[in-house]
Each structure stands twice: as structure tokens, then as C-alpha cells.
Amino acid sequence: MKDQGRSKRKRTGGRLKPSHKKKRHQLGRQPTETTVGEPRFRVVDSRGSKKKVRALSTNVAQVADGGEVSEADIENVVDNPSNVNYIRRNIITKGAIIDTSEGRARVTSRPGQDGQVNAVLVDEE
């Protein structure tokens, strides 16, 4: 998450008086929890004249196997180290293990930030 400014408390627990209000670059947003389903996207403004495409839900992934990259359908989320509750809610984040039509794959992109799911096949042991 973005830097949201100085804390309202000192290290000792005492209050700090704010010297100014928050600036626009300190703005924070709720995380985009990308789910498995019909593809839906949202375009949001970001710093400068840039735009971010956020994937609200998606069911396709670019899966790399060695040097070959192919498009695969996402079936469900098998493991998610960032949050165990994301597994049963089928939420895709970076590092999540997903079941695809090509096999199990680990997500290497950030779908809530760049709108696409890139993954690498993992060995099933």
C-alpha cells in the first residue's frame, strides 16, 4: 500500500499535532481482490498521467513452461500464502498457486495492479 503520511503518535505513545493535511500522493485505496470468474476490469488514475487497469475478476492466465508461453483457463485457487481465507474465496494475488487447464501454476504478476495474470508452471510432487 502507498505511504499514507506520518503517524499520529510518537514512538513513546504521545500525540503528534499534524502540521498539514494529507497530500494527494499519500492517497490510499482498498486492495483489489481479484477473483476467478467472468473477466471484469476497472481503470483507475495513478500518479502522473498514468492509468492502472485493475482486474476485478478473470478466468485466463498466461502460463509459462520453460520458454513456451500459452494461454490457459483458471479453474480455482489451490494455495495462497498471503492469506489462507483467500483460498476458499478464490482470490488471486501474487504468489498464489492456481489450477489451470495446463496444470498447477504460481502467479508471478499482480492482477490487482496490472490487470493480467502471468504464471509459471510448478512441479507437482
mmCIF file with all atom_site columns, C-alpha atoms in Angstrom:
data_model
loop_
_atom_site.group_PDB
_atom_site.id
_atom_site.type_symbol
_atom_site.label_atom_id
_atom_site.label_alt_id
_atom_site.label_comp_id
_atom_site.label_asym_id
_atom_site.label_entity_id
_atom_site.label_seq_id
_atom_site.pdbx_PDB_ins_code
_atom_site.Cartn_x
_atom_site.Cartn_y
_atom_site.Cartn_z
_atom_site.occupancy
_atom_site.B_iso_or_equiv
_atom_site.pdbx_formal_charge
_atom_site.auth_seq_id
_atom_site.auth_comp_id
_atom_site.auth_asym_id
_atom_site.auth_atom_id
_atom_site.pdbx_PDB_model_num
ATOM 1   C CA . MET A 1 1   ? 0.000   0.000   0.000   1.00 0.00 ? 1   MET A CA 1
ATOM 2   C CA . LYS A 1 2   ? 1.124   3.551   -0.595  1.00 0.00 ? 2   LYS A CA 1
ATOM 3   C CA . ASP A 1 3   ? 2.741   5.715   2.075   1.00 0.00 ? 3   ASP A CA 1
ATOM 4   C CA . GLN A 1 4   ? -0.111  7.393   3.897   1.00 0.00 ? 4   GLN A CA 1
ATOM 5   C CA . GLY A 1 5   ? 1.840   10.021  5.770   1.00 0.00 ? 5   GLY A CA 1
ATOM 6   C CA . ARG A 1 6   ? 3.276   10.403  9.245   1.00 0.00 ? 6   ARG A CA 1
ATOM 7   C CA . SER A 1 7   ? 1.792   8.547   12.196  1.00 0.00 ? 7   SER A CA 1
ATOM 8   C CA . LYS A 1 8   ? -0.465  10.439  14.617  1.00 0.00 ? 8   LYS A CA 1
ATOM 9   C CA . ARG A 1 9   ? 1.515   9.045   17.560  1.00 0.00 ? 9   ARG A CA 1
ATOM 10  C CA . LYS A 1 10  ? 5.130   9.280   18.702  1.00 0.00 ? 10  LYS A CA 1
ATOM 11  C CA . ARG A 1 11  ? 7.234   6.213   19.418  1.00 0.00 ? 11  ARG A CA 1
ATOM 12  C CA . THR A 1 12  ? 6.539   6.788   23.112  1.00 0.00 ? 12  THR A CA 1
ATOM 13  C CA . GLY A 1 13  ? 2.766   6.861   22.513  1.00 0.00 ? 13  GLY A CA 1
ATOM 14  C CA . GLY A 1 14  ? 2.298   10.631  22.816  1.00 0.00 ? 14  GLY A CA 1
ATOM 15  C CA . ARG A 1 15  ? 0.223   12.517  20.248  1.00 0.00 ? 15  ARG A CA 1
ATOM 16  C CA . LEU A 1 16  ? 1.751   14.397  17.331  1.00 0.00 ? 16  LEU A CA 1
ATOM 17  C CA . LYS A 1 17  ? -0.025  17.552  16.131  1.00 0.00 ? 17  LYS A CA 1
ATOM 18  C CA . PRO A 1 18  ? -0.491  17.407  12.329  1.00 0.00 ? 18  PRO A CA 1
ATOM 19  C CA . SER A 1 19  ? 1.404   20.179  10.517  1.00 0.00 ? 19  SER A CA 1
ATOM 20  C CA . HIS A 1 20  ? -0.625  19.783  7.309   1.00 0.00 ? 20  HIS A CA 1
ATOM 21  C CA . LYS A 1 21  ? -3.396  17.715  5.776   1.00 0.00 ? 21  LYS A CA 1
ATOM 22  C CA . LYS A 1 22  ? -2.729  14.660  3.612   1.00 0.00 ? 22  LYS A CA 1
ATOM 23  C CA . LYS A 1 23  ? -1.442  15.341  0.114   1.00 0.00 ? 23  LYS A CA 1
ATOM 24  C CA . ARG A 1 24  ? -2.936  13.643  -2.938  1.00 0.00 ? 24  ARG A CA 1
ATOM 25  C CA . HIS A 1 25  ? 0.151   11.422  -3.400  1.00 0.00 ? 25  HIS A CA 1
ATOM 26  C CA . GLN A 1 26  ? -0.462  9.954   0.072   1.00 0.00 ? 26  GLN A CA 1
ATOM 27  C CA . LEU A 1 27  ? -3.879  8.683   -1.001  1.00 0.00 ? 27  LEU A CA 1
ATOM 28  C CA . GLY A 1 28  ? -4.561  5.001   -0.297  1.00 0.00 ? 28  GLY A CA 1
ATOM 29  C CA . ARG A 1 29  ? -7.162  2.621   -1.738  1.00 0.00 ? 29  ARG A CA 1
ATOM 30  C CA . GLN A 1 30  ? -8.743  -0.635  -0.682  1.00 0.00 ? 30  GLN A CA 1
ATOM 31  C CA . PRO A 1 31  ? -6.958  -3.680  -2.152  1.00 0.00 ? 31  PRO A CA 1
ATOM 32  C CA . THR A 1 32  ? -8.433  -5.106  -5.355  1.00 0.00 ? 32  THR A CA 1
ATOM 33  C CA . GLU A 1 33  ? -9.206  -8.705  -4.522  1.00 0.00 ? 33  GLU A CA 1
ATOM 34  C CA . THR A 1 34  ? -9.159  -10.361 -7.946  1.00 0.00 ? 34  THR A CA 1
ATOM 35  C CA . THR A 1 35  ? -11.478 -13.366 -8.082  1.00 0.00 ? 35  THR A CA 1
ATOM 36  C CA . VAL A 1 36  ? -11.855 -16.260 -10.506 1.00 0.00 ? 36  VAL A CA 1
ATOM 37  C CA . GLY A 1 37  ? -14.771 -15.624 -12.859 1.00 0.00 ? 37  GLY A CA 1
ATOM 38  C CA . GLU A 1 38  ? -16.015 -13.719 -15.899 1.00 0.00 ? 38  GLU A CA 1
ATOM 39  C CA . PRO A 1 39  ? -13.361 -11.071 -16.816 1.00 0.00 ? 39  PRO A CA 1
ATOM 40  C CA . ARG A 1 40  ? -14.146 -7.639  -15.317 1.00 0.00 ? 40  ARG A CA 1
ATOM 41  C CA . PHE A 1 41  ? -11.713 -4.708  -15.225 1.00 0.00 ? 41  PHE A CA 1
ATOM 42  C CA . ARG A 1 42  ? -11.621 -1.208  -13.746 1.00 0.00 ? 42  ARG A CA 1
ATOM 43  C CA . VAL A 1 43  ? -9.381  1.650   -14.874 1.00 0.00 ? 43  VAL A CA 1
ATOM 44  C CA . VAL A 1 44  ? -8.134  3.919   -12.075 1.00 0.00 ? 44  VAL A CA 1
ATOM 45  C CA . ASP A 1 45  ? -5.985  7.043   -12.127 1.00 0.00 ? 45  ASP A CA 1
ATOM 46  C CA . SER A 1 46  ? -2.481  6.724   -10.765 1.00 0.00 ? 46  SER A CA 1
ATOM 47  C CA . ARG A 1 47  ? 0.337   9.184   -10.160 1.00 0.00 ? 47  ARG A CA 1
ATOM 48  C CA . GLY A 1 48  ? 1.248   11.408  -13.076 1.00 0.00 ? 48  GLY A CA 1
ATOM 49  C CA . SER A 1 49  ? -0.739  10.960  -16.279 1.00 0.00 ? 49  SER A CA 1
ATOM 50  C CA . LYS A 1 50  ? -0.719  7.170   -15.944 1.00 0.00 ? 50  LYS A CA 1
ATOM 51  C CA . LYS A 1 51  ? -3.664  4.806   -15.592 1.00 0.00 ? 51  LYS A CA 1
ATOM 52  C CA . LYS A 1 52  ? -3.873  1.408   -13.883 1.00 0.00 ? 52  LYS A CA 1
ATOM 53  C CA . VAL A 1 53  ? -6.064  -1.408  -15.146 1.00 0.00 ? 53  VAL A CA 1
ATOM 54  C CA . ARG A 1 54  ? -7.283  -3.459  -12.197 1.00 0.00 ? 54  ARG A CA 1
ATOM 55  C CA . ALA A 1 55  ? -8.657  -6.948  -12.710 1.00 0.00 ? 55  ALA A CA 1
ATOM 56  C CA . LEU A 1 56  ? -11.749 -7.355  -10.532 1.00 0.00 ? 56  LEU A CA 1
ATOM 57  C CA . SER A 1 57  ? -12.191 -10.913 -11.831 1.00 0.00 ? 57  SER A CA 1
ATOM 58  C CA . THR A 1 58  ? -10.572 -13.024 -14.543 1.00 0.00 ? 58  THR A CA 1
ATOM 59  C CA . ASN A 1 59  ? -10.519 -16.612 -15.776 1.00 0.00 ? 59  ASN A CA 1
ATOM 60  C CA . VAL A 1 60  ? -7.499  -16.606 -18.130 1.00 0.00 ? 60  VAL A CA 1
ATOM 61  C CA . ALA A 1 61  ? -3.782  -16.709 -17.364 1.00 0.00 ? 61  ALA A CA 1
ATOM 62  C CA . GLN A 1 62  ? -0.581  -16.550 -19.416 1.00 0.00 ? 62  GLN A CA 1
ATOM 63  C CA . VAL A 1 63  ? 1.276   -19.671 -18.276 1.00 0.00 ? 63  VAL A CA 1
ATOM 64  C CA . ALA A 1 64  ? 4.997   -20.086 -18.928 1.00 0.00 ? 64  ALA A CA 1
ATOM 65  C CA . ASP A 1 65  ? 6.572   -23.532 -19.161 1.00 0.00 ? 65  ASP A CA 1
ATOM 66  C CA . GLY A 1 66  ? 10.277  -23.103 -19.794 1.00 0.00 ? 66  GLY A CA 1
ATOM 67  C CA . GLY A 1 67  ? 10.449  -20.891 -22.891 1.00 0.00 ? 67  GLY A CA 1
ATOM 68  C CA . GLU A 1 68  ? 6.895   -21.539 -24.065 1.00 0.00 ? 68  GLU A CA 1
ATOM 69  C CA . VAL A 1 69  ? 4.025   -19.253 -23.034 1.00 0.00 ? 69  VAL A CA 1
ATOM 70  C CA . SER A 1 70  ? 0.417   -20.306 -23.547 1.00 0.00 ? 70  SER A CA 1
ATOM 71  C CA . GLU A 1 71  ? -2.998  -19.007 -22.510 1.00 0.00 ? 71  GLU A CA 1
ATOM 72  C CA . ALA A 1 72  ? -4.811  -21.222 -20.015 1.00 0.00 ? 72  ALA A CA 1
ATOM 73  C CA . ASP A 1 73  ? -8.174  -21.204 -18.262 1.00 0.00 ? 73  ASP A CA 1
ATOM 74  C CA . ILE A 1 74  ? -8.095  -20.709 -14.475 1.00 0.00 ? 74  ILE A CA 1
ATOM 75  C CA . GLU A 1 75  ? -10.178 -23.292 -12.626 1.00 0.00 ? 75  GLU A CA 1
ATOM 76  C CA . ASN A 1 76  ? -9.629  -22.343 -8.972  1.00 0.00 ? 76  ASN A CA 1
ATOM 77  C CA . VAL A 1 77  ? -7.112  -21.224 -6.329  1.00 0.00 ? 77  VAL A CA 1
ATOM 78  C CA . VAL A 1 78  ? -5.282  -24.104 -4.631  1.00 0.00 ? 78  VAL A CA 1
ATOM 79  C CA . ASP A 1 79  ? -2.969  -22.216 -2.245  1.00 0.00 ? 79  ASP A CA 1
ATOM 80  C CA . ASN A 1 80  ? -2.397  -18.591 -1.317  1.00 0.00 ? 80  ASN A CA 1
ATOM 81  C CA . PRO A 1 81  ? 0.460   -17.797 1.085   1.00 0.00 ? 81  PRO A CA 1
ATOM 82  C CA . SER A 1 82  ? -0.685  -14.193 1.629   1.00 0.00 ? 82  SER A CA 1
ATOM 83  C CA . ASN A 1 83  ? -3.969  -15.214 3.310   1.00 0.00 ? 83  ASN A CA 1
ATOM 84  C CA . VAL A 1 84  ? -5.479  -18.654 3.960   1.00 0.00 ? 84  VAL A CA 1
ATOM 85  C CA . ASN A 1 85  ? -9.021  -17.263 3.620   1.00 0.00 ? 85  ASN A CA 1
ATOM 86  C CA . TYR A 1 86  ? -8.259  -16.283 0.002   1.00 0.00 ? 86  TYR A CA 1
ATOM 87  C CA . ILE A 1 87  ? -8.204  -19.986 -0.959  1.00 0.00 ? 87  ILE A CA 1
ATOM 88  C CA . ARG A 1 88  ? -11.884 -20.666 -0.319  1.00 0.00 ? 88  ARG A CA 1
ATOM 89  C CA . ARG A 1 89  ? -12.874 -17.220 -1.649  1.00 0.00 ? 89  ARG A CA 1
ATOM 90  C CA . ASN A 1 90  ? -10.887 -17.912 -4.906  1.00 0.00 ? 90  ASN A CA 1
ATOM 91  C CA . ILE A 1 91  ? -8.893  -14.663 -4.671  1.00 0.00 ? 91  ILE A CA 1
ATOM 92  C CA . ILE A 1 92  ? -5.768  -14.402 -6.846  1.00 0.00 ? 92  ILE A CA 1
ATOM 93  C CA . THR A 1 93  ? -2.731  -12.471 -5.615  1.00 0.00 ? 93  THR A CA 1
ATOM 94  C CA . LYS A 1 94  ? 0.958   -12.624 -6.458  1.00 0.00 ? 94  LYS A CA 1
ATOM 95  C CA . GLY A 1 95  ? 2.413   -15.950 -5.264  1.00 0.00 ? 95  GLY A CA 1
ATOM 96  C CA . ALA A 1 96  ? -0.932  -17.791 -5.314  1.00 0.00 ? 96  ALA A CA 1
ATOM 97  C CA . ILE A 1 97  ? -0.985  -21.361 -6.676  1.00 0.00 ? 97  ILE A CA 1
ATOM 98  C CA . ILE A 1 98  ? -3.787  -21.775 -9.224  1.00 0.00 ? 98  ILE A CA 1
ATOM 99  C CA . ASP A 1 99  ? -5.263  -24.777 -11.034 1.00 0.00 ? 99  ASP A CA 1
ATOM 100 C CA . THR A 1 100 ? -5.247  -24.166 -14.788 1.00 0.00 ? 100 THR A CA 1
ATOM 101 C CA . SER A 1 101 ? -6.031  -26.211 -17.877 1.00 0.00 ? 101 SER A CA 1
ATOM 102 C CA . GLU A 1 102 ? -2.227  -26.562 -18.344 1.00 0.00 ? 102 GLU A CA 1
ATOM 103 C CA . GLY A 1 103 ? -1.646  -27.744 -14.742 1.00 0.00 ? 103 GLY A CA 1
ATOM 104 C CA . ARG A 1 104 ? -0.777  -26.091 -11.433 1.00 0.00 ? 104 ARG A CA 1
ATOM 105 C CA . ALA A 1 105 ? 0.920   -22.705 -11.724 1.00 0.00 ? 105 ALA A CA 1
ATOM 106 C CA . ARG A 1 106 ? 2.260   -19.986 -9.411  1.00 0.00 ? 106 ARG A CA 1
ATOM 107 C CA . VAL A 1 107 ? 1.166   -16.404 -10.125 1.00 0.00 ? 107 VAL A CA 1
ATOM 108 C CA . THR A 1 108 ? 4.086   -14.032 -10.802 1.00 0.00 ? 108 THR A CA 1
ATOM 109 C CA . SER A 1 109 ? 2.149   -10.846 -11.656 1.00 0.00 ? 109 SER A CA 1
ATOM 110 C CA . ARG A 1 110 ? -0.076  -8.589  -9.539  1.00 0.00 ? 110 ARG A CA 1
ATOM 111 C CA . PRO A 1 111 ? -3.557  -8.813  -11.103 1.00 0.00 ? 111 PRO A CA 1
ATOM 112 C CA . GLY A 1 112 ? -4.999  -6.098  -8.863  1.00 0.00 ? 112 GLY A CA 1
ATOM 113 C CA . GLN A 1 113 ? -2.294  -3.688  -10.083 1.00 0.00 ? 113 GLN A CA 1
ATOM 114 C CA . ASP A 1 114 ? -1.708  -4.516  -13.754 1.00 0.00 ? 114 ASP A CA 1
ATOM 115 C CA . GLY A 1 115 ? -4.873  -6.373  -14.769 1.00 0.00 ? 115 GLY A CA 1
ATOM 116 C CA . GLN A 1 116 ? -3.398  -9.625  -16.021 1.00 0.00 ? 116 GLN A CA 1
ATOM 117 C CA . VAL A 1 117 ? -2.417  -12.990 -14.573 1.00 0.00 ? 117 VAL A CA 1
ATOM 118 C CA . ASN A 1 118 ? 1.036   -14.270 -15.511 1.00 0.00 ? 118 ASN A CA 1
ATOM 119 C CA . ALA A 1 119 ? 2.049   -17.618 -14.037 1.00 0.00 ? 119 ALA A CA 1
ATOM 120 C CA . VAL A 1 120 ? 4.780   -20.263 -14.112 1.00 0.00 ? 120 VAL A CA 1
ATOM 121 C CA . LEU A 1 121 ? 4.048   -23.991 -14.031 1.00 0.00 ? 121 LEU A CA 1
ATOM 122 C CA . VAL A 1 122 ? 5.124   -25.709 -10.804 1.00 0.00 ? 122 VAL A CA 1
ATOM 123 C CA . ASP A 1 123 ? 6.228   -29.305 -10.346 1.00 0.00 ? 123 ASP A CA 1
ATOM 124 C CA . GLU A 1 124 ? 3.559   -31.435 -8.718  1.00 0.00 ? 124 GLU A CA 1
ATOM 125 C CA . GLU A 1 125 ? 5.175   -33.640 -6.094  1.00 0.00 ? 125 GLU A CA 1
#
